[in-house]
PDB file of C-alpha atoms in Angstrom:
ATOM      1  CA  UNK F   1     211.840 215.357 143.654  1.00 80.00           C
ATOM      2  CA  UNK F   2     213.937 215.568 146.944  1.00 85.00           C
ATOM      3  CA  UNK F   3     217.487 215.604 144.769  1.00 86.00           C
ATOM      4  CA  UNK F   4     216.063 218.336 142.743  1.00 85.00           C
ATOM      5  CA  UNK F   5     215.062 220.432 145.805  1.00 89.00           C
ATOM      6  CA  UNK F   6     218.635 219.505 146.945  1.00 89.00           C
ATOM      7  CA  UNK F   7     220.009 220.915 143.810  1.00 83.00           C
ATOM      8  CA  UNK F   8     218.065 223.895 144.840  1.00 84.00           C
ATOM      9  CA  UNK F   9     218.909 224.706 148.740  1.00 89.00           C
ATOM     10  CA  UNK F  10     222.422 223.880 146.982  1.00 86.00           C
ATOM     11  CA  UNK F  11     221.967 226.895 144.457  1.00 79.00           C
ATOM     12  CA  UNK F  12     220.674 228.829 147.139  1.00 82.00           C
ATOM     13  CA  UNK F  13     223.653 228.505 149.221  1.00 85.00           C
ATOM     14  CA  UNK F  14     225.740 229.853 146.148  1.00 76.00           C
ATOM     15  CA  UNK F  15     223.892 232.712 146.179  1.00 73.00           C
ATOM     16  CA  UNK F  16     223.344 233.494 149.523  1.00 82.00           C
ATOM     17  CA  UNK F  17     225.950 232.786 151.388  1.00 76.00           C
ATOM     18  CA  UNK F  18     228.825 235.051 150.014  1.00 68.00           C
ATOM     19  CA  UNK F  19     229.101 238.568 151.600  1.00 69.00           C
ATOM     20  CA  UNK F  20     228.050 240.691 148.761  1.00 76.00           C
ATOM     21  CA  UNK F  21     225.862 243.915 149.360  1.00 82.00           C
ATOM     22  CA  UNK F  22     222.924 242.324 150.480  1.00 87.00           C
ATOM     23  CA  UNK F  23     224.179 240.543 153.233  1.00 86.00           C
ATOM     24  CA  UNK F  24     226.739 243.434 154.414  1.00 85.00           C
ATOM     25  CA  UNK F  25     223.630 245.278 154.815  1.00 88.00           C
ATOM     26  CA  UNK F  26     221.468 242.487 156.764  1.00 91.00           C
ATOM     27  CA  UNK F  27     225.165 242.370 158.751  1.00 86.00           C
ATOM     28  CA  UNK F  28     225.037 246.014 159.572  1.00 84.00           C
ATOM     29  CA  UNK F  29     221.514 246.507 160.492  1.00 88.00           C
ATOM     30  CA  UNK F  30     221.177 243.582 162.531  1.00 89.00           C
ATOM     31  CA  UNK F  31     223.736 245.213 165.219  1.00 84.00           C
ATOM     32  CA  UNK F  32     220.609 247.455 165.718  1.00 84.00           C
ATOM     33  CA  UNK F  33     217.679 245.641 165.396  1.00 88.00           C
ATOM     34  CA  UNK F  34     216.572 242.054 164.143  1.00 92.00           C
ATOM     35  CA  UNK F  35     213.158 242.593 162.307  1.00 92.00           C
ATOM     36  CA  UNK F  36     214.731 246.068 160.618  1.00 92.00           C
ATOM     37  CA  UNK F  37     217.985 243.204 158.673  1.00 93.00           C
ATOM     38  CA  UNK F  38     215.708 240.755 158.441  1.00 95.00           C
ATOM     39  CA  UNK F  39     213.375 243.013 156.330  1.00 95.00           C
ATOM     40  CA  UNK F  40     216.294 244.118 154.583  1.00 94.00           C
ATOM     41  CA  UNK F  41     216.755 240.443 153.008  1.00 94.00           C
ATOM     42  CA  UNK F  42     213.408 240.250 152.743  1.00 95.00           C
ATOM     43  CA  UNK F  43     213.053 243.001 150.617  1.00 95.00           C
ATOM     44  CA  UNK F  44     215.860 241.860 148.310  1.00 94.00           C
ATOM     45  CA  UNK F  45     214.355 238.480 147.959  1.00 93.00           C
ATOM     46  CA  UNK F  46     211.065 240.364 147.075  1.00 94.00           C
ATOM     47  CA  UNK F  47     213.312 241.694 144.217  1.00 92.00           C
ATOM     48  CA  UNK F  48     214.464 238.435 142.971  1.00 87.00           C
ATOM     49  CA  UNK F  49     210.813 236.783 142.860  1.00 86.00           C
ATOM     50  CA  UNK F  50     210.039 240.106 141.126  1.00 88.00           C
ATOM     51  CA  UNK F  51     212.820 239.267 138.454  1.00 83.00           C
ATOM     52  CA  UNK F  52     211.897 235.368 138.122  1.00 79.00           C
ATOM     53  CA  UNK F  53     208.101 236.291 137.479  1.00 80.00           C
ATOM     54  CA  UNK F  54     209.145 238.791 135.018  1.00 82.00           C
ATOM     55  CA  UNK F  55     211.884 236.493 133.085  1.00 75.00           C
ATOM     56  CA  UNK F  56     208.875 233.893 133.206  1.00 71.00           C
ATOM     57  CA  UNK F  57     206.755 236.144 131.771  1.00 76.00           C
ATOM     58  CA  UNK F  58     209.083 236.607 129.197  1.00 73.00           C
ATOM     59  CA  UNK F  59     208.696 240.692 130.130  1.00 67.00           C
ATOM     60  CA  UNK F  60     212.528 240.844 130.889  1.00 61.00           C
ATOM     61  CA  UNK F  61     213.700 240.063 127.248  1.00 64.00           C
ATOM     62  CA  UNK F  62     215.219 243.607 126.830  1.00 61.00           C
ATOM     63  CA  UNK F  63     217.704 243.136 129.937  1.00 59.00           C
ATOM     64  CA  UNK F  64     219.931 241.305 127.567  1.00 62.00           C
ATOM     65  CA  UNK F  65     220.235 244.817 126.066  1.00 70.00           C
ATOM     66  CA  UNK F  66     223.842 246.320 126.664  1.00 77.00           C
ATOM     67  CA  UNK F  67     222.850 249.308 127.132  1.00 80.00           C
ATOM     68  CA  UNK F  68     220.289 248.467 129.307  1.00 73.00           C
ATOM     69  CA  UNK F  69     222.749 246.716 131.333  1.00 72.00           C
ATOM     70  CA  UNK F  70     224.712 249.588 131.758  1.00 81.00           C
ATOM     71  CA  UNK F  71     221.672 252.155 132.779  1.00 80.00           C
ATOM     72  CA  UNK F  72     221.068 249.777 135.859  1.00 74.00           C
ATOM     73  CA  UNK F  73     224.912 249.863 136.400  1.00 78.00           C
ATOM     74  CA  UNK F  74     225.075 253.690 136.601  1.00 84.00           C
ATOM     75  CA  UNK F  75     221.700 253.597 138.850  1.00 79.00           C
ATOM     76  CA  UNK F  76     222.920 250.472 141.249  1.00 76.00           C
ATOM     77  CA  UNK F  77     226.586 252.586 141.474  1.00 84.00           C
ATOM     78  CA  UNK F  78     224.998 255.290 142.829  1.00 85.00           C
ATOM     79  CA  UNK F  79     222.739 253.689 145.324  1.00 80.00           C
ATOM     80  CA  UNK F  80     225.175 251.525 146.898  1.00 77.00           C
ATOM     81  CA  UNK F  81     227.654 255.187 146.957  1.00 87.00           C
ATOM     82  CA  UNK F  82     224.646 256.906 148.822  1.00 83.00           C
ATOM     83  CA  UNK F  83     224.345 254.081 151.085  1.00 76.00           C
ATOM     84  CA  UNK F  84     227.805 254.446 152.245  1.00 81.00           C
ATOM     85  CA  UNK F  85     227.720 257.812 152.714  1.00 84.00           C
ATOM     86  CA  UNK F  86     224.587 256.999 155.125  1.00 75.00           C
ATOM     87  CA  UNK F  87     226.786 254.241 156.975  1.00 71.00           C
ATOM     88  CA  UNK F  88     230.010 256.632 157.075  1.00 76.00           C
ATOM     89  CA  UNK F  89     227.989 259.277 158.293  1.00 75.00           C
ATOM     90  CA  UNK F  90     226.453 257.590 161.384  1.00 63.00           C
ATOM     91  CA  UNK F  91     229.915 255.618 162.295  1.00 58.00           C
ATOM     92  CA  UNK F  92     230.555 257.774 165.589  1.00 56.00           C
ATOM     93  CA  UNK F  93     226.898 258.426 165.991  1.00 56.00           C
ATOM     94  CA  UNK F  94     225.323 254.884 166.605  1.00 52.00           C
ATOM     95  CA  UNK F  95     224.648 253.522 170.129  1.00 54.00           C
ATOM     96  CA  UNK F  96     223.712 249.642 170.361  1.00 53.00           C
ATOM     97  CA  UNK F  97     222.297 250.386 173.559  1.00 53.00           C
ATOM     98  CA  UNK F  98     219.140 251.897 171.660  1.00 52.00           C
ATOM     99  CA  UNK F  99     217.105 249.804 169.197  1.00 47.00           C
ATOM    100  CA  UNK F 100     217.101 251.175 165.689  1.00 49.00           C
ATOM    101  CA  UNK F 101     213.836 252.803 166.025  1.00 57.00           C
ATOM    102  CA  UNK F 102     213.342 253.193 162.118  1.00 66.00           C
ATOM    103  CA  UNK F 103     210.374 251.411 160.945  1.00 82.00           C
ATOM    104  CA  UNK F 104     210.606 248.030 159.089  1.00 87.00           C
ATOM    105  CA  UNK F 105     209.323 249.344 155.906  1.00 91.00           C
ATOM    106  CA  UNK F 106     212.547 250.752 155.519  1.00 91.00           C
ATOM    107  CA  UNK F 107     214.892 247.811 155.490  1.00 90.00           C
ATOM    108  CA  UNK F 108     212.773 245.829 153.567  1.00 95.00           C
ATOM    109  CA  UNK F 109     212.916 249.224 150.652  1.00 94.00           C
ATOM    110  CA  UNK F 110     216.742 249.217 151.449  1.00 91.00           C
ATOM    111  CA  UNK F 111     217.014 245.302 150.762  1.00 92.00           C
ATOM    112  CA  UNK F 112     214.290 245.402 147.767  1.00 95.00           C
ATOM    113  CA  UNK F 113     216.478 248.982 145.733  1.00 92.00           C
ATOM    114  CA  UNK F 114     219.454 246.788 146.249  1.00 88.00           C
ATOM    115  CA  UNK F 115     218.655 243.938 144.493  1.00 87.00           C
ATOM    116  CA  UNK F 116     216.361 245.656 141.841  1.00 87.00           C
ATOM    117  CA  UNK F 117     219.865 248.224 140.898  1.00 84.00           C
ATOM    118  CA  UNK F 118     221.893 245.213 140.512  1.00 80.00           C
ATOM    119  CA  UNK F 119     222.556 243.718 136.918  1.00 74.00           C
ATOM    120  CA  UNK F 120     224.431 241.038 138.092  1.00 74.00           C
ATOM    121  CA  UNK F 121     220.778 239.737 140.299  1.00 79.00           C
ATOM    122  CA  UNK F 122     218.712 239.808 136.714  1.00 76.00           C
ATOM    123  CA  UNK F 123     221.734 238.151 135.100  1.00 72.00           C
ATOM    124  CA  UNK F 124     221.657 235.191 138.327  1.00 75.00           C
ATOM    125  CA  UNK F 125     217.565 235.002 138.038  1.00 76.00           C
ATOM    126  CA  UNK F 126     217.875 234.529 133.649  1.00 71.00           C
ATOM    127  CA  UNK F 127     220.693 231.865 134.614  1.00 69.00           C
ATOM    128  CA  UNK F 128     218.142 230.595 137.164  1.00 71.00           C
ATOM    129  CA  UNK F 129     215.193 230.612 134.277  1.00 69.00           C
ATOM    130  CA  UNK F 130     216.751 228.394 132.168  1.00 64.00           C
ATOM    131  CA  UNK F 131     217.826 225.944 134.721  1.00 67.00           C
ATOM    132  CA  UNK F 132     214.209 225.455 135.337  1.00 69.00           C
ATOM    133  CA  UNK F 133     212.749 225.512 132.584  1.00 65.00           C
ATOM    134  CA  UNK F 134     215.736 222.993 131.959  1.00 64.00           C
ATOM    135  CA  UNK F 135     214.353 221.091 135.473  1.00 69.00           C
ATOM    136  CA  UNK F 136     211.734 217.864 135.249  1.00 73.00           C
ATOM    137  CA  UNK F 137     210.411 219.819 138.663  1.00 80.00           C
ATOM    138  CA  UNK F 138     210.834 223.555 138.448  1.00 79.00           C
ATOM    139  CA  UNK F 139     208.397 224.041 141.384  1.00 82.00           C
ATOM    140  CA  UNK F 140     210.805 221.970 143.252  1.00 87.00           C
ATOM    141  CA  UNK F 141     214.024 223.788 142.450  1.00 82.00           C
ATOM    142  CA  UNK F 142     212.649 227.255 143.350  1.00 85.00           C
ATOM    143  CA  UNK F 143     210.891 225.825 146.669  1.00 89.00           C
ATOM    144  CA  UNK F 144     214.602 224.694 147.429  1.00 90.00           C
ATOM    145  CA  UNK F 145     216.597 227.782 146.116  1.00 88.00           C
ATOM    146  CA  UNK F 146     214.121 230.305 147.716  1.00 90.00           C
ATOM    147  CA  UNK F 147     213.233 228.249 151.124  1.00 94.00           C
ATOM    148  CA  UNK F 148     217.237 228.321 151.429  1.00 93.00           C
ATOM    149  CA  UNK F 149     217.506 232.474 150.561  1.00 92.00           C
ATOM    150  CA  UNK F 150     214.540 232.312 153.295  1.00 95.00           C
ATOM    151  CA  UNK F 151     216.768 230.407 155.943  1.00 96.00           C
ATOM    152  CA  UNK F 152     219.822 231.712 155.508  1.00 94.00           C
ATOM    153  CA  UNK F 153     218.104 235.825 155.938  1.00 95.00           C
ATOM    154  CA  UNK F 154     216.883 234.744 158.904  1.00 96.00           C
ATOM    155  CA  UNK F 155     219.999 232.974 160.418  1.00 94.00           C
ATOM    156  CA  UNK F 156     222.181 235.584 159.515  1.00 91.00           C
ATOM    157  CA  UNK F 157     219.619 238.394 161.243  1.00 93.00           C
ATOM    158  CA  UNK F 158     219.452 236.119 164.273  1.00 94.00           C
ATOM    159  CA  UNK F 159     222.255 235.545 164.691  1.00 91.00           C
ATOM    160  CA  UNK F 160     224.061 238.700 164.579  1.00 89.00           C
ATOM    161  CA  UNK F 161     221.323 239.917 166.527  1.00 89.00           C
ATOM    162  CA  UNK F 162     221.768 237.711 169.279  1.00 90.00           C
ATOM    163  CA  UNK F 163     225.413 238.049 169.874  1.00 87.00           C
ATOM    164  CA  UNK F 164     225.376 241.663 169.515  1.00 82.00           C
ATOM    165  CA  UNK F 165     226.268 242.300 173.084  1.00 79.00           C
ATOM    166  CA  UNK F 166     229.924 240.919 172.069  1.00 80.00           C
ATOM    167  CA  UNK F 167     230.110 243.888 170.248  1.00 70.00           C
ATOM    168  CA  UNK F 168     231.234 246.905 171.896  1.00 67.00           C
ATOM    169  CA  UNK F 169     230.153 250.652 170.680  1.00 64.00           C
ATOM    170  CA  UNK F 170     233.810 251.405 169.814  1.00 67.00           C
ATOM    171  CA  UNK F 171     233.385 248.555 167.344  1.00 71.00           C
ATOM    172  CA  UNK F 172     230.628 250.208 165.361  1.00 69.00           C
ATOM    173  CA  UNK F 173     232.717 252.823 164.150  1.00 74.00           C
ATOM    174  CA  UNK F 174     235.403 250.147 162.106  1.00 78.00           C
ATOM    175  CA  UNK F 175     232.304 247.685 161.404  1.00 73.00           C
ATOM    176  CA  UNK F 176     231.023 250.056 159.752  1.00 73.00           C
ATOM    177  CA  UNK F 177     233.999 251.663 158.183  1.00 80.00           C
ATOM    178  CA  UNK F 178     234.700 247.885 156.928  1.00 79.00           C
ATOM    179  CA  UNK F 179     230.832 247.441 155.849  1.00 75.00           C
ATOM    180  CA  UNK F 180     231.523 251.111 153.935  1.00 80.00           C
ATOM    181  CA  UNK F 181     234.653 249.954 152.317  1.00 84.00           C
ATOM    182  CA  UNK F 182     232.980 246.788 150.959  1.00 80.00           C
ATOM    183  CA  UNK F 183     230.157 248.162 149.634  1.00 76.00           C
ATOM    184  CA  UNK F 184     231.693 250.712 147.705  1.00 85.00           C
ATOM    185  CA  UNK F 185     234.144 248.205 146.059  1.00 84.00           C
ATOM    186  CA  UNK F 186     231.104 246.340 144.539  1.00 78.00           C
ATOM    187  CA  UNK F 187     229.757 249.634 143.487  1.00 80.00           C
ATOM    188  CA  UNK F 188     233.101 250.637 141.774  1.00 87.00           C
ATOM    189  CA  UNK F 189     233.069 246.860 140.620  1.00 83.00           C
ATOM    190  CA  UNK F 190     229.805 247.140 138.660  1.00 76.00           C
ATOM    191  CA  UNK F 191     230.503 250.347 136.765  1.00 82.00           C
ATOM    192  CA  UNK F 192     234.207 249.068 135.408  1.00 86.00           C
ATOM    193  CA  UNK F 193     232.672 245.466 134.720  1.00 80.00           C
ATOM    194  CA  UNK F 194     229.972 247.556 132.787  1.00 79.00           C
ATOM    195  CA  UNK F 195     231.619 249.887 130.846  1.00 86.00           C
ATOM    196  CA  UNK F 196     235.472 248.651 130.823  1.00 85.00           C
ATOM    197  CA  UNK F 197     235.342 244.727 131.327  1.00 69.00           C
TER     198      UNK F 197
END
């Protein structure tokens, strides 16, 4: 049972630990406060346990649907483009002397519209189905591969968090710019992988 939870935490570090939307998010918010990123991850996570109970359920059979696939494209390119306007927008006006004073609600609704627009997340959790289902312990390998997702939200929040005060305000403007940049690459990414290749 332990190796199989191993083979879990190790999944989970594949899907965690790369800097893709979600965590450039958790990345930015954390400069302002800790809860408000680490409700962001917590609200994509909420999103994948969504997807797993629904691919369980067998209720996600049409996402193997290509046109399907591209509907969520279109919707999850547009989020992430609004959500770089928001963080090009506030580059010159955010001041790490006062705590993001937006309620955690938010984040977590940030974090959970992230995941849920993404294709590529219900193409991860179907992946993820089968290897359970494949699994003498599935319990086991989703304890691991979630307890790790779990972990690794709230080390990145915490973390970033805590050594905020490295960061000056005239850093904001090209973390975000950078944060901006990345994001809308993965946007642009998921509409040509859609509809081009």
């Amino acid at each position: 049972m332990l190796e199989v939870i191993l083979n879990g935490i190790i999944l989970g570090m594949g899907v965690a630990v790369p800097f893709g939307p979600v965590n450039i998010l958790i990345l930015n918010t954390a400069l302002s406060s800790f809860k408000n990123a680490f409700c962001v991850g917590l609200g994509a996570l909420s999103a994948d346990v969504l997807f797993l109970v629904l691919i369980n359920l067998g209720l996600l059979s049409f996402a193997n649907n290509e046109f399907f696939y591209k509907i969520l494209a279109v919707f999850g390119f547009f989020f992430l483009s609004f959500m770089v306007f928001l963080m090009l927008r506030k580059t010159r006006k955010v001041n790490l002397n006062k705590v993001n004073k937006t309620h955690p609600l938010k984040g977590f609704s940030k974090g959970f519209l992230l995941n849920v627009t993404n294709p590529y997340v219900i193409g991860f959790w179907v992946s993820v189905a089968g290897l359970s289902m494949q699994s003498e312990n599935s319990f086991a390998l989703l304890f691991g591969l979630v307890g790790f997702i779990v972990f690794w939200i709230f080390t990145l929040s915490f973390f970033v968090s805590k050594f905020k005060a490295l960061v000056k305000n005239k850093h904001i403007f090209y973390i975000n710019l950078f944060s901006a940049f990345i994001l809308e690459y993965f946007a642009l990414s998921m509409l040509y992988k859609a509809f081009i290749g």
